[in-house]
Amino acid sequence: MADITVFVLSLLVGFEVISKVPATLHTPLMSGANAIHGVVVVGVLLLASATSSVAGYVLLFVAAFFAAMNVAGGYVVTDRMLAMFRRRS
């Protein structure tokens, strides 16, 4: 029950924090947050050594896939954002 409480409270706090961010800062904030998903990839690697069931491996693969997609997307968004500030020659 404590885990569910922490999860719900983190959802509420996250929503409040993100809703207060101005639109001009939303893209840099989200690209940085997506890059933080590298921690999820490390967690998947640690859990992969502890699981022994097929369902565990399937869930870990799905988690690793989505986390890697999010990390790559964060860097792509950051690159596009920084490209707006490069001088055109």
Steps between C-alpha positions, in 0.01 A plus 500: 500500500790736574637447147167594344479809721847615395416434134175701512665787688786510248247518216323792664821688579637436150182630340506814714867571425470445124178703473677804648781496240470770230460379142843636400672275754293187440717353222835530683343362816352200322815423302697497823240285672507251215876470526462412867337176388854369468450410867214273397731323256749438783216368717395264223854366477512441876162328503592283203762327713242420768208369294454144389152488349391556142245763609777687682717503190210621285421785741868593522528507122196727472636730773844512335348571159285788620776647716750487213245660268444777753873562545557518124196724458631734768827543316325549165276770646799670664694492173208653308457764767868593491490508118260794523779706657777411252599757244405423147792530262 
